[in-house]
PDB file of N, CA and C in Angstrom:
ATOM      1  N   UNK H  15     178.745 -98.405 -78.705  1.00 86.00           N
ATOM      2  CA  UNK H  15     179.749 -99.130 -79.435  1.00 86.00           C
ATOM      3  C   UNK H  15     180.391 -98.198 -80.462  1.00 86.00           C
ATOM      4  N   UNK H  16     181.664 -98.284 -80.519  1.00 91.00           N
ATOM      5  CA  UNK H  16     182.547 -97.380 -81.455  1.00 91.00           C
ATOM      6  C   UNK H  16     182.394 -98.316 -83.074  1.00 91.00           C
ATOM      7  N   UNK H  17     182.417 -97.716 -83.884  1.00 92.00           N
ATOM      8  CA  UNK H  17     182.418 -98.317 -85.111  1.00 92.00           C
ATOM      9  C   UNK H  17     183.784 -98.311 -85.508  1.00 92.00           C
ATOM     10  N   UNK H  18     184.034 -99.740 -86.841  1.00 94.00           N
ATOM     11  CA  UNK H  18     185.058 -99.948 -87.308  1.00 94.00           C
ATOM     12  C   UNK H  18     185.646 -98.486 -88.215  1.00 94.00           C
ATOM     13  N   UNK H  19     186.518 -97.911 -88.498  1.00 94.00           N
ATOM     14  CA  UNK H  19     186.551 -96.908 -88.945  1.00 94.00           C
ATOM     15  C   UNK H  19     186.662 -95.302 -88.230  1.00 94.00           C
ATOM     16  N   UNK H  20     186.476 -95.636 -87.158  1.00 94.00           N
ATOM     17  CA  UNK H  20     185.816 -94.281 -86.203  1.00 94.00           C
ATOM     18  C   UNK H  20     187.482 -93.755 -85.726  1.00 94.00           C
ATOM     19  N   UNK H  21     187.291 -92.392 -85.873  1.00 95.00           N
ATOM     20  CA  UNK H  21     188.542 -91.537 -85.500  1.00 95.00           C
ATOM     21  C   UNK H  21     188.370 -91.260 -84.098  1.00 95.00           C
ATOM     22  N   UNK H  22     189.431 -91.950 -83.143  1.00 94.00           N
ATOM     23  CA  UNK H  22     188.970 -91.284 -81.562  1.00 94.00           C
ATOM     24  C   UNK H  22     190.594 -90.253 -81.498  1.00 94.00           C
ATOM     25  N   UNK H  23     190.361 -89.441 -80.256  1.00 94.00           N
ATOM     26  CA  UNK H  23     191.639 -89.409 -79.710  1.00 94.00           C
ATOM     27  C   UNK H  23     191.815 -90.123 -78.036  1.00 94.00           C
ATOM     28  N   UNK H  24     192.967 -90.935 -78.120  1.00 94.00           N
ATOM     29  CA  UNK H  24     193.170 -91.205 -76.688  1.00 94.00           C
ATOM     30  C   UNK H  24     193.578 -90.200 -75.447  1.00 94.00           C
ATOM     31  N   UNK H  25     192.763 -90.340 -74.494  1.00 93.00           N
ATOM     32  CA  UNK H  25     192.949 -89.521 -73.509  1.00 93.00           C
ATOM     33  C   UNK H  25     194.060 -89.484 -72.661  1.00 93.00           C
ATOM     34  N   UNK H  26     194.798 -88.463 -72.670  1.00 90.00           N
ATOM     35  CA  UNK H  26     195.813 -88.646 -71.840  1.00 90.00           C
ATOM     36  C   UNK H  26     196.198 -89.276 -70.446  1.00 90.00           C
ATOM     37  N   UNK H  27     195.620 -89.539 -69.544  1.00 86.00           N
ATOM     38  CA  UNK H  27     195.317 -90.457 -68.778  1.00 86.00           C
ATOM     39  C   UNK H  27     195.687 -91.959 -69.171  1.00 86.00           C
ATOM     40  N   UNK H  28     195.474 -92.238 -70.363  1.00 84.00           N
ATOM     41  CA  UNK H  28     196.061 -93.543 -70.749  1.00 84.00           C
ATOM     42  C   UNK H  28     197.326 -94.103 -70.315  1.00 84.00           C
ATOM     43  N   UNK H  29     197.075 -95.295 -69.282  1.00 81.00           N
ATOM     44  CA  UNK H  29     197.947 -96.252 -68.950  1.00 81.00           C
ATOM     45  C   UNK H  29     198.772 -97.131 -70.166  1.00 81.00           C
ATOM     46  N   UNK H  30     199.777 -96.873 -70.966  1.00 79.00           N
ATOM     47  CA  UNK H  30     199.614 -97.908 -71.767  1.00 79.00           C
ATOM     48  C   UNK H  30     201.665 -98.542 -71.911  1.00 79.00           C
ATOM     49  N   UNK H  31     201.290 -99.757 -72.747  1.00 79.00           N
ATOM     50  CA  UNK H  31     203.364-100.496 -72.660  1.00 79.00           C
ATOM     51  C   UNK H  31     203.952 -98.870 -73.345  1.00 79.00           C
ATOM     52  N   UNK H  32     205.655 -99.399 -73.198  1.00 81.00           N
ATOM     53  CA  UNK H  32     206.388 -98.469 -73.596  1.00 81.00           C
ATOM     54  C   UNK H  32     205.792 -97.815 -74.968  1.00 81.00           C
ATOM     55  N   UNK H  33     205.727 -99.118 -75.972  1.00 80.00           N
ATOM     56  CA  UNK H  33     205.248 -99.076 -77.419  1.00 80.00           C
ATOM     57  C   UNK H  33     204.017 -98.018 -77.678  1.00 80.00           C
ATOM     58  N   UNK H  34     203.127 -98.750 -76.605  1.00 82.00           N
ATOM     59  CA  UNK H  34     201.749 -97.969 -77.116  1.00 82.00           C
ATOM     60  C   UNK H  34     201.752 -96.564 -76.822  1.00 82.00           C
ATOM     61  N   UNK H  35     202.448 -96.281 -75.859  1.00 86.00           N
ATOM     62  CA  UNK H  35     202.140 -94.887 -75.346  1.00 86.00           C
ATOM     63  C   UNK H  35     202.706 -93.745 -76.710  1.00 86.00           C
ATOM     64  N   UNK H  36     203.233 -94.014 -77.560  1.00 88.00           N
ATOM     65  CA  UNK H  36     202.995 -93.170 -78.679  1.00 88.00           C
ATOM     66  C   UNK H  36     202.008 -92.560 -79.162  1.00 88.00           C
ATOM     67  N   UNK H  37     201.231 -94.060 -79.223  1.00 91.00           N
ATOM     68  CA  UNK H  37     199.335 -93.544 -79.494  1.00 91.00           C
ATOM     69  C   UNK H  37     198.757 -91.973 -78.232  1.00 91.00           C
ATOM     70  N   UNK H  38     199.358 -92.146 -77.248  1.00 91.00           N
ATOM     71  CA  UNK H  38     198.602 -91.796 -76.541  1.00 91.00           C
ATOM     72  C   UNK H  38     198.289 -89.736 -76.395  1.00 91.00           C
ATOM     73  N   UNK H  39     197.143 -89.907 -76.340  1.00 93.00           N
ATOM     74  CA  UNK H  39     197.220 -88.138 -76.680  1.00 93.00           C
ATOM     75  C   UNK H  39     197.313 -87.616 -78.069  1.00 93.00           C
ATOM     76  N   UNK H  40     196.498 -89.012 -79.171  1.00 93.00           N
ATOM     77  CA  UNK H  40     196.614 -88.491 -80.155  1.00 93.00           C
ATOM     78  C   UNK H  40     195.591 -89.052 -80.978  1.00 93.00           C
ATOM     79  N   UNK H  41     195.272 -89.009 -82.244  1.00 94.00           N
ATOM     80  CA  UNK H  41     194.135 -89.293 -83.233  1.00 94.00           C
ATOM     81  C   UNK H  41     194.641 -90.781 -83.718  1.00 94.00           C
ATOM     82  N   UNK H  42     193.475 -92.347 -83.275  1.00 95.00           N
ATOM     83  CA  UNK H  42     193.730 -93.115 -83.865  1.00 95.00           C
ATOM     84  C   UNK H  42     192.598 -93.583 -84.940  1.00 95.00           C
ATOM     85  N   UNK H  43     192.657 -94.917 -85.602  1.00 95.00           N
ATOM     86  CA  UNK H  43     191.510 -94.814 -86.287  1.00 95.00           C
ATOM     87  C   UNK H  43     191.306 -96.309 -85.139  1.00 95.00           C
ATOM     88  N   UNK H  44     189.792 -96.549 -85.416  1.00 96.00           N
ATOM     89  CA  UNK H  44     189.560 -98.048 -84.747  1.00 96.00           C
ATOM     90  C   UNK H  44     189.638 -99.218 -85.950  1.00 96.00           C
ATOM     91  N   UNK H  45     190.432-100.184 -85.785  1.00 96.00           N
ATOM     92  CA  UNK H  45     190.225-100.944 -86.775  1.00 96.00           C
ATOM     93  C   UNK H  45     189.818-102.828 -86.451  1.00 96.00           C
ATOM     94  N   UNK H  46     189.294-102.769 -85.350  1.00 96.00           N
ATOM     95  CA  UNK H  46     188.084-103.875 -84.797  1.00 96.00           C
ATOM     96  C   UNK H  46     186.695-103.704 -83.954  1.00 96.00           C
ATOM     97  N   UNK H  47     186.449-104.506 -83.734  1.00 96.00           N
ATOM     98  CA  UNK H  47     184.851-105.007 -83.517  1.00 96.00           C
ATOM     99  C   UNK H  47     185.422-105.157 -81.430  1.00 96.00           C
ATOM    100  N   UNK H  48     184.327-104.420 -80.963  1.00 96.00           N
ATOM    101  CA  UNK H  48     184.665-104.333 -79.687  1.00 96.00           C
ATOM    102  C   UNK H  48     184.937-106.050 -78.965  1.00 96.00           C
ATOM    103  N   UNK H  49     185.550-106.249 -77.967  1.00 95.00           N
ATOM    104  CA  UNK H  49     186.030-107.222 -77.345  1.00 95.00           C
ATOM    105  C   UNK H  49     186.567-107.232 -75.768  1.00 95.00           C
ATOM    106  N   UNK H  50     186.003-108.156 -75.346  1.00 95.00           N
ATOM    107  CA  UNK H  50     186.413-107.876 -73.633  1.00 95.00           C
ATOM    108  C   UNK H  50     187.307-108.669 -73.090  1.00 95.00           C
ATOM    109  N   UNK H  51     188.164-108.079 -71.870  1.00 90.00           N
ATOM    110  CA  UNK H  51     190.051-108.275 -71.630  1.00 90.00           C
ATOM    111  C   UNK H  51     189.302-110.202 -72.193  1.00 90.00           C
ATOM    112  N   UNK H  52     190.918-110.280 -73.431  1.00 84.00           N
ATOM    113  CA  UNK H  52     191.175-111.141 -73.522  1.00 84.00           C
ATOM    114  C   UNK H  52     191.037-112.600 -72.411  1.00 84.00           C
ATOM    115  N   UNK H  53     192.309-111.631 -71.385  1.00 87.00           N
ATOM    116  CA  UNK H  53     192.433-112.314 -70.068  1.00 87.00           C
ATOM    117  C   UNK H  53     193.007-112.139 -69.030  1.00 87.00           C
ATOM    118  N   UNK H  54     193.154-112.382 -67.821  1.00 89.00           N
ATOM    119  CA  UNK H  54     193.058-111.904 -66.427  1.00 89.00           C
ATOM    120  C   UNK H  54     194.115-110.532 -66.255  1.00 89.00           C
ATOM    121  N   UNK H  55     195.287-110.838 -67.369  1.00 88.00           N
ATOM    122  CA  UNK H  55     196.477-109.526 -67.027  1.00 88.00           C
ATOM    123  C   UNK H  55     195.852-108.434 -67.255  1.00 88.00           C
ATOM    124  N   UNK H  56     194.559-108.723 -68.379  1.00 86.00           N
ATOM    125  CA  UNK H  56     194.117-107.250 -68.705  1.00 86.00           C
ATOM    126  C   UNK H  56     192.965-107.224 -67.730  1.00 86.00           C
ATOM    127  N   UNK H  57     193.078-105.139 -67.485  1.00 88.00           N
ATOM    128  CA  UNK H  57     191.881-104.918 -66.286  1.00 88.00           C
ATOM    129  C   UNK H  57     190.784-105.333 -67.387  1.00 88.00           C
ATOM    130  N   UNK H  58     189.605-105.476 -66.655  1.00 92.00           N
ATOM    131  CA  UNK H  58     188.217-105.658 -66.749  1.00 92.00           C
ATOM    132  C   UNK H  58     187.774-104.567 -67.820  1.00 92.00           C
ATOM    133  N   UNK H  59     186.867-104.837 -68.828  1.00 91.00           N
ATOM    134  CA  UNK H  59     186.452-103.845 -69.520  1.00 91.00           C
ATOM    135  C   UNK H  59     185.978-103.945 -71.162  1.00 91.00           C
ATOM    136  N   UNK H  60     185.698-103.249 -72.013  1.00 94.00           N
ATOM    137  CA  UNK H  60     185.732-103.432 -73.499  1.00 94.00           C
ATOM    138  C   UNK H  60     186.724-103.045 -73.913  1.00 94.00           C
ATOM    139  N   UNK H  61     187.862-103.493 -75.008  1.00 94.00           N
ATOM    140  CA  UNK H  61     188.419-103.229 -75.228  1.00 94.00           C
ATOM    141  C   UNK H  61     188.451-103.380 -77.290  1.00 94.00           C
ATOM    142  N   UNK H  62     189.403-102.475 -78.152  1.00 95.00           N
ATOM    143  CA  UNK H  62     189.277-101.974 -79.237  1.00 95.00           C
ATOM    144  C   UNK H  62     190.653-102.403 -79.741  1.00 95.00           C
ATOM    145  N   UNK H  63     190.731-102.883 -80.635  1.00 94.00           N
ATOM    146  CA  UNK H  63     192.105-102.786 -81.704  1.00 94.00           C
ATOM    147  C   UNK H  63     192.035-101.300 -82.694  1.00 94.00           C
ATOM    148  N   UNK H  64     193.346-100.318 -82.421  1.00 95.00           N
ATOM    149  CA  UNK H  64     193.453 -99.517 -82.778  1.00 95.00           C
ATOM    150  C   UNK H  64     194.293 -99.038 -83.765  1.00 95.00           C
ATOM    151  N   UNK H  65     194.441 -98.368 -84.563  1.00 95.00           N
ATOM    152  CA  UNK H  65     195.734 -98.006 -85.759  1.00 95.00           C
ATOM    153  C   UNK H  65     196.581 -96.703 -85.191  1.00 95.00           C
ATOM    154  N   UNK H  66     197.807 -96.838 -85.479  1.00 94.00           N
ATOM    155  CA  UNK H  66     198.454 -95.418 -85.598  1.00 94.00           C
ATOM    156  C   UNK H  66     200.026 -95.337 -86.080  1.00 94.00           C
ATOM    157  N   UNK H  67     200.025 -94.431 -87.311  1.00 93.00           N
ATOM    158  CA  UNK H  67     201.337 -94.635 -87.723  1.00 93.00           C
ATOM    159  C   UNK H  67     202.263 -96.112 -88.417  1.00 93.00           C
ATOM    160  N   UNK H  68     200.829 -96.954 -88.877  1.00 94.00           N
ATOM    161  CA  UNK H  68     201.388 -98.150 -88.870  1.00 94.00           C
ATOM    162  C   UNK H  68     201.341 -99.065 -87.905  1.00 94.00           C
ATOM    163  N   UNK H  69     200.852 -98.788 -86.926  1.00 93.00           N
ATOM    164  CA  UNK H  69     200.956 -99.866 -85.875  1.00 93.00           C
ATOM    165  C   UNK H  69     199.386-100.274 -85.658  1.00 93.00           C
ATOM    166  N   UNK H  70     199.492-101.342 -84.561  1.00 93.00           N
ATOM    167  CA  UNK H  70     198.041-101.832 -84.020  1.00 93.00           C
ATOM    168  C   UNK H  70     198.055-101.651 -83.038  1.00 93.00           C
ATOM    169  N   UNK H  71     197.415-100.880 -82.303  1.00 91.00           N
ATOM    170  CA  UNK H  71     197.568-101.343 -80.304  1.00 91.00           C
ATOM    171  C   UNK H  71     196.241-101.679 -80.125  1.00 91.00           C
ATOM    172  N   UNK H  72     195.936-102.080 -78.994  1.00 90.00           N
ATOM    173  CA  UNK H  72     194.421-102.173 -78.097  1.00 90.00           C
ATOM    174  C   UNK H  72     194.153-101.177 -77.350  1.00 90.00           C
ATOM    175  N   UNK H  73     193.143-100.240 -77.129  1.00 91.00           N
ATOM    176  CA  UNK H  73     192.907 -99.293 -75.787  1.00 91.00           C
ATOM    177  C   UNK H  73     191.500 -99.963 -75.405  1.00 91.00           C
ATOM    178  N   UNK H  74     191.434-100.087 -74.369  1.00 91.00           N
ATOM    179  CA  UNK H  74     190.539 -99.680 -73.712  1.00 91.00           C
ATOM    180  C   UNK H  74     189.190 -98.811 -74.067  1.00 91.00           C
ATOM    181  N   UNK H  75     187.827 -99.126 -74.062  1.00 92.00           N
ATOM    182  CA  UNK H  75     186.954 -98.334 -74.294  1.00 92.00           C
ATOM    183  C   UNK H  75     186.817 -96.916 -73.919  1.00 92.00           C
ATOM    184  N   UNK H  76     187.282 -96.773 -72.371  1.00 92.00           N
ATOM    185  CA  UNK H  76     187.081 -95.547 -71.400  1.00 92.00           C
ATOM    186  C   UNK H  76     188.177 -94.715 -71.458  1.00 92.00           C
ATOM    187  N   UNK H  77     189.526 -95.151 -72.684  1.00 92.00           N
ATOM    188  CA  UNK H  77     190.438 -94.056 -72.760  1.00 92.00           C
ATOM    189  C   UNK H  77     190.266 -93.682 -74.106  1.00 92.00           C
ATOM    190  N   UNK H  78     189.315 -93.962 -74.707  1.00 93.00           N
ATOM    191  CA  UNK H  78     189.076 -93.045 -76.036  1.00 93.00           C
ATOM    192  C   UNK H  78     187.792 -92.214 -76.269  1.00 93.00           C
ATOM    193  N   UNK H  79     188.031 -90.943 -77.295  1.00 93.00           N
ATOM    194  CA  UNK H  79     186.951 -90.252 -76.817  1.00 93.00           C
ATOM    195  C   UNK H  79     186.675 -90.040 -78.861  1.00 93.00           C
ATOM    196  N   UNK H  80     185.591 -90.738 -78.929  1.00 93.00           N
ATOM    197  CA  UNK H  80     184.945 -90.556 -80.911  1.00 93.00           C
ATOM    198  C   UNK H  80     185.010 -89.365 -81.131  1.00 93.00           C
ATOM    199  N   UNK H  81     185.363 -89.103 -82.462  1.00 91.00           N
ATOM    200  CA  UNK H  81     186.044 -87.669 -82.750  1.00 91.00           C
ATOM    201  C   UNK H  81     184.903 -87.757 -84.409  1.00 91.00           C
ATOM    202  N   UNK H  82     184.954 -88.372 -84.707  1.00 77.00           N
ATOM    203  CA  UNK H  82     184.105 -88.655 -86.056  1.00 77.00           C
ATOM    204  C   UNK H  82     183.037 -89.424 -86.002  1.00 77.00           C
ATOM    205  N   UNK H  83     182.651 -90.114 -84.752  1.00 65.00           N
ATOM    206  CA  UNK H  83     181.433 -90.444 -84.295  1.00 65.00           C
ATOM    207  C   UNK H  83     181.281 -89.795 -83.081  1.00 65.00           C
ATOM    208  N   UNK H  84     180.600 -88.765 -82.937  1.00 58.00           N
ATOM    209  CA  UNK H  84     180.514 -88.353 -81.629  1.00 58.00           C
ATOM    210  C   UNK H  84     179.375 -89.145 -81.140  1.00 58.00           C
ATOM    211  N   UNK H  85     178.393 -89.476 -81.479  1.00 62.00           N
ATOM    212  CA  UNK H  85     177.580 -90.422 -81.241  1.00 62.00           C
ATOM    213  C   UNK H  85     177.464 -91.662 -80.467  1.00 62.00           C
ATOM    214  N   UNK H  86     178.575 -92.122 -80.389  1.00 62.00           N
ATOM    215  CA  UNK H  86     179.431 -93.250 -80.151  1.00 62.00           C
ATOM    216  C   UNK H  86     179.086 -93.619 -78.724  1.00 62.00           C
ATOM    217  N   UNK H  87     178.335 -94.704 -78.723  1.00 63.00           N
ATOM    218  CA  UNK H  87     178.144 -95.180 -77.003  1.00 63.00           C
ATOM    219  C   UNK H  87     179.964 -95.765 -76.330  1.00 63.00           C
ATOM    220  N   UNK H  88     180.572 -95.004 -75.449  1.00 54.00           N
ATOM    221  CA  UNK H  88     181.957 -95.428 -75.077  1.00 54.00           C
ATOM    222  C   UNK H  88     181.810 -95.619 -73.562  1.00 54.00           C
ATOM    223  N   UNK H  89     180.222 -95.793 -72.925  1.00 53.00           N
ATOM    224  CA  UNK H  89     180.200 -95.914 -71.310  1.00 53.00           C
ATOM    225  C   UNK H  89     180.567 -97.335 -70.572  1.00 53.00           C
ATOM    226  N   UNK H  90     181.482 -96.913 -69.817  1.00 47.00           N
ATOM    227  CA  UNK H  90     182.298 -98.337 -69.186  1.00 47.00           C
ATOM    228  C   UNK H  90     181.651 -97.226 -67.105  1.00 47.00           C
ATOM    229  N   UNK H  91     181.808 -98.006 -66.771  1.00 41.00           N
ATOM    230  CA  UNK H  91     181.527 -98.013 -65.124  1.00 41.00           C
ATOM    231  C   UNK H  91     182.754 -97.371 -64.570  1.00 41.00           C
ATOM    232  N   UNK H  92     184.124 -97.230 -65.034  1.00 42.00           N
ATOM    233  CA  UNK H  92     185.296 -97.338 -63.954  1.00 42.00           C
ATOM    234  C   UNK H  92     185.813 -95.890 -64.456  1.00 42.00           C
ATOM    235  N   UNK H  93     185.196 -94.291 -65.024  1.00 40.00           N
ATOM    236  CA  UNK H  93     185.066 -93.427 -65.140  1.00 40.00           C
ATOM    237  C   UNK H  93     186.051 -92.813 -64.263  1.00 40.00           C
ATOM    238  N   UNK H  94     187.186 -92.066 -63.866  1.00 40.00           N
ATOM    239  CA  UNK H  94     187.658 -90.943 -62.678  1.00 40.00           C
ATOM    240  C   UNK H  94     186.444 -89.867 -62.387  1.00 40.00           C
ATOM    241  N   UNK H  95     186.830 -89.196 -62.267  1.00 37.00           N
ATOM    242  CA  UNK H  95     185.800 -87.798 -61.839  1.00 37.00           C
ATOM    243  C   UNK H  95     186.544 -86.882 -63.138  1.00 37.00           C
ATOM    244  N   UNK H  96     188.042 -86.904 -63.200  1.00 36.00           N
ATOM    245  CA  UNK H  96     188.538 -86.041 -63.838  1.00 36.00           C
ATOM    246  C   UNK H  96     188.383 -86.244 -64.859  1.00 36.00           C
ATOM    247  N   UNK H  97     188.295 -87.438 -65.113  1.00 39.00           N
ATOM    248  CA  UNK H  97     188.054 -87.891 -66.806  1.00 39.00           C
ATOM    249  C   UNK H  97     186.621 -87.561 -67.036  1.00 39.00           C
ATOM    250  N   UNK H  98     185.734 -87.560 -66.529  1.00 38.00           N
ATOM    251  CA  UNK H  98     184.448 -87.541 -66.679  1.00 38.00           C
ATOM    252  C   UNK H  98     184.641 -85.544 -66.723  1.00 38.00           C
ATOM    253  N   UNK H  99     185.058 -84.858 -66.412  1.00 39.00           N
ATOM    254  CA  UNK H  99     184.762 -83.614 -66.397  1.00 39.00           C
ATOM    255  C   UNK H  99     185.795 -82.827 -67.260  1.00 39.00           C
ATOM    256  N   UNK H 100     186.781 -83.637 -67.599  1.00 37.00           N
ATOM    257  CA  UNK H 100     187.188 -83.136 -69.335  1.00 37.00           C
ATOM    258  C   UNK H 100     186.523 -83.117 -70.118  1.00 37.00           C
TER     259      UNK H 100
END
């Protein structure tokens, strides 16, 4: 589990709306308590409310990587190969 507070960067690989993809490929902070897809539009998974620049987005557990918690349990099942060997 990522903690409230925790600096990740999102992995480029990130699928995300027009909006979010700003975040993407860059340092956010986490600013909620983990949570799973709301509902059916979102894929399957844990998902995080995130900060950046003023904004809020959601990522996904498996597109962020703890930068100030390296510690950080972030294991989801639906891994690439490539992502796993960055």
């Amino acid at each position: 589990m990522i903690k409230i507070g925790t600096l990740c960067y999102v992995v480029p690989s990130c699928l995300a709306s027009p909006l979010t993809r700003q975040a993407v490929g860059r340092i956010v902070e986490v600013v909620s308590a983990p949570y799973e897809a709301p509902d059916v539009t979102y894929l399957p998974g844990t998902y995080y409310d995130v900060a950046f620049e003023g904004w809020t987005f959601y990522c996904r557990s498996d597109k962020l990587r703890p930068i100030s918690d390296p510690g950080a349990d972030v294991s989801e099942t639906d891994y690439s190969e490539t992502e796993r060997a960055a």
